[in-house]
Coordinates of C-alpha atoms and ligand atoms in Angstrom, one line a residue:
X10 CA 137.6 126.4 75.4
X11 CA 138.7 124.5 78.6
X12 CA 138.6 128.3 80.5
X13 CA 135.0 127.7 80.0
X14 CA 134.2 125.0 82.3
X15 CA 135.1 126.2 85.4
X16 CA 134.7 122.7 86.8
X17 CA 137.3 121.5 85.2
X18 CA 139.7 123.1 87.3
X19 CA 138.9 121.7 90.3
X20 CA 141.4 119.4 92.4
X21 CA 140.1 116.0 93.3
X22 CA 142.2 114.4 96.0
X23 CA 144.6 116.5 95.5
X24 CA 145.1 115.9 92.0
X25 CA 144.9 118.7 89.4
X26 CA 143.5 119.4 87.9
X27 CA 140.2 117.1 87.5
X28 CA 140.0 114.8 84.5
X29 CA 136.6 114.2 83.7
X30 CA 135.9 111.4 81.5
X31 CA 132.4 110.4 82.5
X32 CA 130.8 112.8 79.8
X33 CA 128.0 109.9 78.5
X34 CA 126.5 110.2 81.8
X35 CA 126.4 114.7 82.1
X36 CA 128.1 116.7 80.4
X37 CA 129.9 120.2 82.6
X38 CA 128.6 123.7 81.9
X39 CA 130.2 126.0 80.2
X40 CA 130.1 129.4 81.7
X41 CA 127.9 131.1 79.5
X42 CA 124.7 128.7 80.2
X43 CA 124.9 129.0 84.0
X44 CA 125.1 132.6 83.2
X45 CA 122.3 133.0 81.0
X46 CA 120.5 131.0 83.4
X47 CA 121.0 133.2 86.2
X48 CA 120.3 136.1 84.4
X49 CA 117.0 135.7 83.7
X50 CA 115.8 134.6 87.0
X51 CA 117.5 137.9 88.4
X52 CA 115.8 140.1 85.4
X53 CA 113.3 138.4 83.8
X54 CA 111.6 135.8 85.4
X55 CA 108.1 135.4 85.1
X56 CA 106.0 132.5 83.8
X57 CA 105.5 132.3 80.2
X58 CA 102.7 132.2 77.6
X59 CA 100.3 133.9 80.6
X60 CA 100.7 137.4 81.4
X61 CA 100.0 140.4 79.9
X62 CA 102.9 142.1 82.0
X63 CA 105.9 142.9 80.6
X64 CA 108.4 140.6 82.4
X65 CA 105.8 137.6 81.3
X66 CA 105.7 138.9 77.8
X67 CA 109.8 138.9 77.3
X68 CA 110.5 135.3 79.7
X69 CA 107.8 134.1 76.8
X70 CA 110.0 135.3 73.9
X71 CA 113.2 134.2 75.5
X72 CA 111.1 130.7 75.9
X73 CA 110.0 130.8 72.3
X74 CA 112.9 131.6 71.0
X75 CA 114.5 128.9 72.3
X76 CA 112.2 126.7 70.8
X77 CA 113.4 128.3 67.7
X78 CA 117.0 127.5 68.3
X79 CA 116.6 124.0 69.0
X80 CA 114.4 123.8 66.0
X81 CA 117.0 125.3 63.8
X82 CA 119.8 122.9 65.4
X83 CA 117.9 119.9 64.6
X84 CA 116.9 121.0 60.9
X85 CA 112.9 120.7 62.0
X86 CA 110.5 121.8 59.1
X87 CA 108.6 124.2 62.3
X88 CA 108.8 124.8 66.2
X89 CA 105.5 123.3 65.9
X90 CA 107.6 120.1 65.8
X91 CA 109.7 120.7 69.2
X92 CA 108.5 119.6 72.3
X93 CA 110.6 120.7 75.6
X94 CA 110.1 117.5 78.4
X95 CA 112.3 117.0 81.1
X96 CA 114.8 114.9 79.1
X97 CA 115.1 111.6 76.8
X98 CA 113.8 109.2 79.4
X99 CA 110.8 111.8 79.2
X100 CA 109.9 112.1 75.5
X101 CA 110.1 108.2 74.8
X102 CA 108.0 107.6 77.3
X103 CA 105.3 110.6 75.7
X104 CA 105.9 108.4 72.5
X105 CA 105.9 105.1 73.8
X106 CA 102.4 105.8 76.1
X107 CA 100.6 107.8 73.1
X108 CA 101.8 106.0 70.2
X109 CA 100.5 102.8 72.1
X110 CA 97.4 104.3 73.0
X111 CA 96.4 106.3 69.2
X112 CA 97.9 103.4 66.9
X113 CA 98.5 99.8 68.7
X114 CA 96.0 97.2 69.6
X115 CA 96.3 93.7 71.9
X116 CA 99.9 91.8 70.1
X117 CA 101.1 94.7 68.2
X118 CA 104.7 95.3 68.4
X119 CA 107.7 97.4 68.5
X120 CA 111.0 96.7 67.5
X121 CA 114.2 97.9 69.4
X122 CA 117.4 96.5 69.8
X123 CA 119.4 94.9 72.2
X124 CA 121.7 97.6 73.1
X125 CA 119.0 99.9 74.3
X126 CA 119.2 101.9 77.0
X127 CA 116.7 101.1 79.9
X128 CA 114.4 104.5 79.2
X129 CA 113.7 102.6 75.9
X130 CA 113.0 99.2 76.8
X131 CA 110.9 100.0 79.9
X132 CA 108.8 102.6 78.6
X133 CA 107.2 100.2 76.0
X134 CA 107.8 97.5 78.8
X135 CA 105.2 99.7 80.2
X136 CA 102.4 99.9 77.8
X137 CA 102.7 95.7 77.9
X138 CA 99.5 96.5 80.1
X139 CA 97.9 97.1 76.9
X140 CA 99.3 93.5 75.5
X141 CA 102.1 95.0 73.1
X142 CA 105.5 93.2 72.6
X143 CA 108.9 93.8 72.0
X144 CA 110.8 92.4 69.6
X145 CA 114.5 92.6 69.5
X146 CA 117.1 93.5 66.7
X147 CA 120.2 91.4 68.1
X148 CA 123.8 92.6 68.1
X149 CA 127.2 90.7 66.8
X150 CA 129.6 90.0 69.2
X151 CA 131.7 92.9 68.0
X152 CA 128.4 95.4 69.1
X153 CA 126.7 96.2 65.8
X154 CA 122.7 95.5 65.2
X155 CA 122.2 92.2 63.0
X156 CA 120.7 94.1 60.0
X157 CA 119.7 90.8 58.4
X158 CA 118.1 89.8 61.3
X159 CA 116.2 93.3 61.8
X160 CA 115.1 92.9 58.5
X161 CA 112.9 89.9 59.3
X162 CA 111.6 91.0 62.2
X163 CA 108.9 93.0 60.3
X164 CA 105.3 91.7 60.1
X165 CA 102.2 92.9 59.8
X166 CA 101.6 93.6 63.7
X167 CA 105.0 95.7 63.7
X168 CA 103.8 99.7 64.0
X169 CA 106.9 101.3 65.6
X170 CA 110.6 100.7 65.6
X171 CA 112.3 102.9 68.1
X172 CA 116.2 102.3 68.3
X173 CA 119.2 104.2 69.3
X174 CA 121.5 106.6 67.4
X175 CA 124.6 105.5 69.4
X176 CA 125.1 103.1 72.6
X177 CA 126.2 104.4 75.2
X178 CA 128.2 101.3 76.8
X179 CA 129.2 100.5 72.9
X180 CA 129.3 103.8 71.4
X181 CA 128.5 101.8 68.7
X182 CA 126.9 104.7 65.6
X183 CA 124.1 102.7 64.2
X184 CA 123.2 103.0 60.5
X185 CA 119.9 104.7 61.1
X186 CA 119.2 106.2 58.1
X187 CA 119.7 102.6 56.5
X188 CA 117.4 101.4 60.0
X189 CA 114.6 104.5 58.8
X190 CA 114.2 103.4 55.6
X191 CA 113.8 99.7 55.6
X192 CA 111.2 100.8 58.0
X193 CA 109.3 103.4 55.9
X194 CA 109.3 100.4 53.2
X195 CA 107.4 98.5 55.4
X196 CA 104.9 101.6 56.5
X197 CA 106.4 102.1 59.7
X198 CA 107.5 105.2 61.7
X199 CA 110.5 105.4 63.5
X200 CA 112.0 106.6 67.1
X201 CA 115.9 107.8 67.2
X202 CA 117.5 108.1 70.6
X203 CA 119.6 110.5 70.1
X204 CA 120.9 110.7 73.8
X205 CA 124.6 110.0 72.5
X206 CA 124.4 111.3 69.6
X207 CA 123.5 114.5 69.4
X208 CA 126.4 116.1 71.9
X209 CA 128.8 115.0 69.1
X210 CA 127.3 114.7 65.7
X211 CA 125.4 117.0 63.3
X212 CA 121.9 116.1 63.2
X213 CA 119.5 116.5 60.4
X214 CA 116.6 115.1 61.1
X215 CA 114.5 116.1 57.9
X216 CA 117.5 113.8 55.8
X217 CA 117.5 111.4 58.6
X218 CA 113.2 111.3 57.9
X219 CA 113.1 110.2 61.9
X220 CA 109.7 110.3 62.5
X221 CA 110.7 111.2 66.2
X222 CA 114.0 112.0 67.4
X223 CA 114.7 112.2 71.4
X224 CA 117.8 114.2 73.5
X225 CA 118.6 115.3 76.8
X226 CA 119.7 118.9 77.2
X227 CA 122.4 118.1 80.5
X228 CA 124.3 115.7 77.7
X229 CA 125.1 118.6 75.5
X230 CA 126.6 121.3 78.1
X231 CA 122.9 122.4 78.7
X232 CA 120.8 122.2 81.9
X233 CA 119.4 119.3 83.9
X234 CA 116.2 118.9 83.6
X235 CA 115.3 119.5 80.1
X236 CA 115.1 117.7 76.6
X237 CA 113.5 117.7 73.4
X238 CA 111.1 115.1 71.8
X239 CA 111.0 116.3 68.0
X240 CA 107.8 114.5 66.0
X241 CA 106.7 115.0 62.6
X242 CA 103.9 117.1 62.7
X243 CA 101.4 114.7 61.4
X244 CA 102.5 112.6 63.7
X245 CA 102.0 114.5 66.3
X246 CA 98.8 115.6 65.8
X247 CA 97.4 111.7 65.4
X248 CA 98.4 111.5 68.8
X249 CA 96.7 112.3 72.4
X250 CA 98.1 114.6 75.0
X251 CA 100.7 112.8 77.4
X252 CA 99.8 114.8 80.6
X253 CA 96.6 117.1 81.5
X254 CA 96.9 120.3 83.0
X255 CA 97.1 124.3 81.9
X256 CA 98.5 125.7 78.7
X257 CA 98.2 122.0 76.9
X258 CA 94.4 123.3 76.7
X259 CA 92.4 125.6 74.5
X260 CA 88.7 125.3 76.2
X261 CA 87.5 123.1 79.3
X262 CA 84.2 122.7 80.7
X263 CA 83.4 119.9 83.3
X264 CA 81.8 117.9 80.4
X265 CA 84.8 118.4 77.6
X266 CA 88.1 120.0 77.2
X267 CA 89.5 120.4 73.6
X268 CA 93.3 120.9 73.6
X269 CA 96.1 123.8 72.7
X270 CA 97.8 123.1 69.4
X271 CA 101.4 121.6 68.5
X272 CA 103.7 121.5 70.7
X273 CA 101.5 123.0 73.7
X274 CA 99.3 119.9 73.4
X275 CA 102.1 117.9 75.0
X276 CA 103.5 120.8 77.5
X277 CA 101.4 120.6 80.5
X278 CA 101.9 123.4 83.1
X279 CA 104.4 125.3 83.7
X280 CA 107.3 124.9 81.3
X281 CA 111.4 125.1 82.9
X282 CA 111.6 128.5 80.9
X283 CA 114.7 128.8 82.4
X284 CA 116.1 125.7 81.5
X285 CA 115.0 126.2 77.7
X286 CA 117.3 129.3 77.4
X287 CA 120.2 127.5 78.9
X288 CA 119.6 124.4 76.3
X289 CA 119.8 127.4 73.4
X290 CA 122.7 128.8 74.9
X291 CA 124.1 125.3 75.0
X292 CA 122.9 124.4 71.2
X293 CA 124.5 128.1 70.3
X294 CA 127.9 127.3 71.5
X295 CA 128.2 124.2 70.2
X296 CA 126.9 125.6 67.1
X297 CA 129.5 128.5 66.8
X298 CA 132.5 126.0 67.6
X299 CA 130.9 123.3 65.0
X300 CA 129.5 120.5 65.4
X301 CA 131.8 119.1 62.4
X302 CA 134.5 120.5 64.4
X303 CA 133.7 118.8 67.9
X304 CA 133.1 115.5 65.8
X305 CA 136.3 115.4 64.4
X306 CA 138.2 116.5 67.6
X307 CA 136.5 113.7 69.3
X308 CA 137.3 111.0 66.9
X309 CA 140.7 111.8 67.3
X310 CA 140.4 111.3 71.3
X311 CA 139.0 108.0 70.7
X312 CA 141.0 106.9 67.6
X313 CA 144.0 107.9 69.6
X314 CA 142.6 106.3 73.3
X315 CA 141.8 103.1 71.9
X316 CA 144.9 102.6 70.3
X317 CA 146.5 103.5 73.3
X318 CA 144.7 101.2 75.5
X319 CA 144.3 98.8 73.2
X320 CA 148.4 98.1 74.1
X321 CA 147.6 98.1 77.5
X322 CA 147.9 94.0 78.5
X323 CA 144.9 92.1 79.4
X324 CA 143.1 95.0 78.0
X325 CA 139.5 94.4 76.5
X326 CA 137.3 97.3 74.3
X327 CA 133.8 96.4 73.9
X328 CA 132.0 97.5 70.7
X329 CA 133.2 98.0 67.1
X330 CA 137.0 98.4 66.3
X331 CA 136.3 100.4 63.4
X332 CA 137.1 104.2 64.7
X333 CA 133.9 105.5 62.1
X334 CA 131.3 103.4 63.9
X335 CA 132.8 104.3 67.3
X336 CA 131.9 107.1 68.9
X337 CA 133.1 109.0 71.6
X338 CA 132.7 106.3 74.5
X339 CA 134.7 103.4 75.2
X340 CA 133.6 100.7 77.3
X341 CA 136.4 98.2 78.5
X342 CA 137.7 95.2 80.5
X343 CA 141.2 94.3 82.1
X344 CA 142.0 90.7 82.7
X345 CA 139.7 90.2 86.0
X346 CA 140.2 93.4 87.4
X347 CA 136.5 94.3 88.3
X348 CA 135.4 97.7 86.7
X349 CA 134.1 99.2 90.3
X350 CA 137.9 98.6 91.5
X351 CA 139.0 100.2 88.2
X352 CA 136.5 103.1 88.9
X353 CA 137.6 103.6 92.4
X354 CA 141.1 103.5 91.8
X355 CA 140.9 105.8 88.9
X356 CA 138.9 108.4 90.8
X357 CA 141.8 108.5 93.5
X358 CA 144.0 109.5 90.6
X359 CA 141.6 111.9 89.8
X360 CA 140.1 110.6 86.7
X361 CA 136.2 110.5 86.4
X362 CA 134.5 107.4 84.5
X363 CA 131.6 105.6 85.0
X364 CA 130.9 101.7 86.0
X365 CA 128.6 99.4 86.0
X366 CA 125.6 98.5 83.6
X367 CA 125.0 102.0 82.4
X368 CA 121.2 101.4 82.2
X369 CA 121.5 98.7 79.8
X370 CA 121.1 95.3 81.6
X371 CA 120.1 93.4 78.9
X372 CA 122.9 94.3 76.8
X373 CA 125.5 93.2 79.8
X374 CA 123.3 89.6 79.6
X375 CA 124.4 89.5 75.7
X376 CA 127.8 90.5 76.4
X377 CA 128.0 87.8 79.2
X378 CA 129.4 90.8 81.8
X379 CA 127.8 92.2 84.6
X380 CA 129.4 95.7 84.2
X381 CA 132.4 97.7 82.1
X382 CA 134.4 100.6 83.1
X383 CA 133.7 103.7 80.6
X384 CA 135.4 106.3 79.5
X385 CA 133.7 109.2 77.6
X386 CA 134.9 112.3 76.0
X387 CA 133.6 115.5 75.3
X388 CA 135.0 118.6 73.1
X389 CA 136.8 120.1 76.0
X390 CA 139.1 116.7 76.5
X391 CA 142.6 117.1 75.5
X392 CA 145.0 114.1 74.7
X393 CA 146.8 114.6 77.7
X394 CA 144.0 113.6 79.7
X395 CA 143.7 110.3 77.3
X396 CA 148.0 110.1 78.3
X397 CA 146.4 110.4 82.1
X398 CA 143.6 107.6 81.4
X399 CA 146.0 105.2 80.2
X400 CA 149.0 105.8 82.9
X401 CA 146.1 105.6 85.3
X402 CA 144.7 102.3 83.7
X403 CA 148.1 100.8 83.9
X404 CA 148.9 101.8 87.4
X405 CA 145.6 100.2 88.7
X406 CA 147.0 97.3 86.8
X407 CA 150.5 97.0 88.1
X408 CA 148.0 97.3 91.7
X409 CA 146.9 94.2 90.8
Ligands
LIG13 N1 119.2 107.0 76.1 C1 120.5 106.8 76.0 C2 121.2 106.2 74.9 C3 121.3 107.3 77.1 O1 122.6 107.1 77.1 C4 120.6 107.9 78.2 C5 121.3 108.3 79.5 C6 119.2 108.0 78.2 C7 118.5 107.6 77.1 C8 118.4 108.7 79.2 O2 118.7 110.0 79.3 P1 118.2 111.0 80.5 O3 118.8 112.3 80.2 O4 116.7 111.0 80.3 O5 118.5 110.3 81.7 N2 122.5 107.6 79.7 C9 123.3 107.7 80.8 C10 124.6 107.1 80.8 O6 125.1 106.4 79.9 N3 125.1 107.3 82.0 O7 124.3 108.0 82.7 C11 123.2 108.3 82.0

């Protein structure tokens, strides 16, 4: 599968070839997307959903039946459910502005937890303006959210819980079917980020019951620049458009507009039609390989990375120990070394990870750190390049 990626054959500093561990933050392309990409600007392109020409008419099947791919990937009940935005940062933000605005009043609140990333604490930081509040759902020390502590967070002013599927500094896999139901108990719909999990789980979201479910297409060798907010349909339709403009309408006049129907309510202008048939061709690859497949490859990079570095001296992992509610991420400390040294260093060996917060400030105050260095693996990684990780992290130790 590697001879897809053509990326991965690149030499960095002259090592080869690259070893690309920073898979949390983008994912790299296989062949076929770019592709399929660039075939249809060269032989289709035309905008969707508008013309009655025959180049419109086929980029708005293509489109379409995208839609239809992502909905069948996700198990939605209809595509009526699917709405393409430019990415998770995107689609909580449509939640978080028109949930506020249909359902919450002045000291209403939303619960999310303390390992959020920032695209779902600020977005309902945002609609503050309207006088909502957070509350949190705190973590243990080992990164897993205080259940008996989310539990009582629930009153009668809670209308929205909206919590991740997996951390991405943790990798942390939180129970959130177990998180969906206490919730439905109480009469509350929920929000999944689903970010980190979707690139390396199966998702369901009909046995999950999500009431919204969020991903990124550039996290699951798709595109930049497109993502997926799935809502339940009668969710959906309780709430008002995000953004104004063509195809999200059915009639305007100066004095009223009345609006398309589901999901072109929320699609203002001109869609990335282009993007959408490179998330499908994404979706279908992963989907031919198996998702079960990729999980299970991936669990044994991490099982075997963690034990690994966990020999490593001075070394720290952050987030659970237990390998089935740690996904593929792995967050860590050595002694005092600072991660943006460990970073640097590593990327002269060739070896990609991130540093630093990783968008979730908040959880770095809990943890008492200002950043970790992260490792993060995708189905293309071998255990070579895990053999390479560790060499590296014990050279950059010796260093120091
Ligand atoms: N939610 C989670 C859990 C994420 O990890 C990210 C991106 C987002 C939301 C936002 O996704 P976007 O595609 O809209 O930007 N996380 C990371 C990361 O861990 N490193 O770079 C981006």
């Amino acid at each position: 599968m590697r001879n897809d990626f053509p990326i991965l054959t690149k030499t960095i500093y002259g090592k080869y070839p690259l070893v690309y561990l920073d898979n949390a933050a983008t994912t790299q392309k296989p062949r076929l997307v770019v592709e399929a990409m660039t075939e249809e600007y060269y032989n289709v392109n035309a905008n969707v959903h508008r013309g009655v020409h025959f180049l419109s008419q086929q980029a708005t099947e293509l489109h379409e039946g995208s839609r239809e791919t992502v909905r069948k990937f996700l198990n939605a009940r209809s595509t009526a459910e699917i709405v393409f935005t430019r990415g998770t940062t995107e689609s909580i933000n449509l939640v978080a502005q028109c949930f506020s605005d249909a359902c919450m009043k002045e000291g209403d609140e939303v619960i999310v937890s303390e390992m959020e990333h920032h695209s779902n604490i600020v977005s309902w930081q945002l609609q503050q303006r309207k006088g909502i509040k957070l509350r949190v759902i705190p973590i243990t020390d080992d990164g897993k959210l205080r259940m008996d502590e989310y539990e009582k967070l629930f009153n009668e002013r809670t209308k929205i819980v909206s919590v991740t599927h997996v951390s991405n500094v943790l990798g942390t896999i939180n129970p959130v079917k177990e998180i969906i139901r206490i919730a439905h108990e109480h009469g509350v719909p929920v929000l999944i980020d689903g970010a980190q999990s979707t690139p390396h789980m199966k998702v369901d979201v009909q046995e999950l019951d999500c009431d919204f479910f969020a991903f990124s297409g550039h996290k699951i060798y798709g595109p930049t620049g497109i993502g997926v907010l799935y809502g339940k349909e009668e969710w959906l339709e309780k709430l008002p458009p995000y953004m104004g403009g063509g195809e999200m309408i059915k009639n305007v006049s100066f004095e009223r507009t009345t609006f398309n129907e589901l999901p072109f309510k929320f699609e203002a202008g001109t869609p990335d039609y282009v993007a959408s048939t490179g998330l499908a061709r994404a979706l279908d690859y992963v989907s031919a390989i198996g998702m079960d497949v990729i999980e299970a490859h991936e669990r044994d990079l991490t099982q075997y990375a963690m034990r690994q570095m966990d020999a490593i001296e001075g070394m720290h992992i952050f987030g659970p120990k237990e390998i089935e509610q740690h996904d593929a991420v792995i967050s860590f400390q050595v002694g005092n070394i600072h991660h943006l040294d460990m970073g640097t260093l590593l990327d002269r060996l060739g070896i990609a990870v991130r540093t630093g917060h990783h968008c979730a400030e908040p959880l770095m105050h809990r943890l008492g750190i200002e950043g970790t260095c992260r490792a993060s693996f995708a189905l293309y990684n071998t255990r070579e390049e895990v053999d390479a990780l560790v060499a590296g992290i014990k050279r950059v130790r010796q260093m120091f």
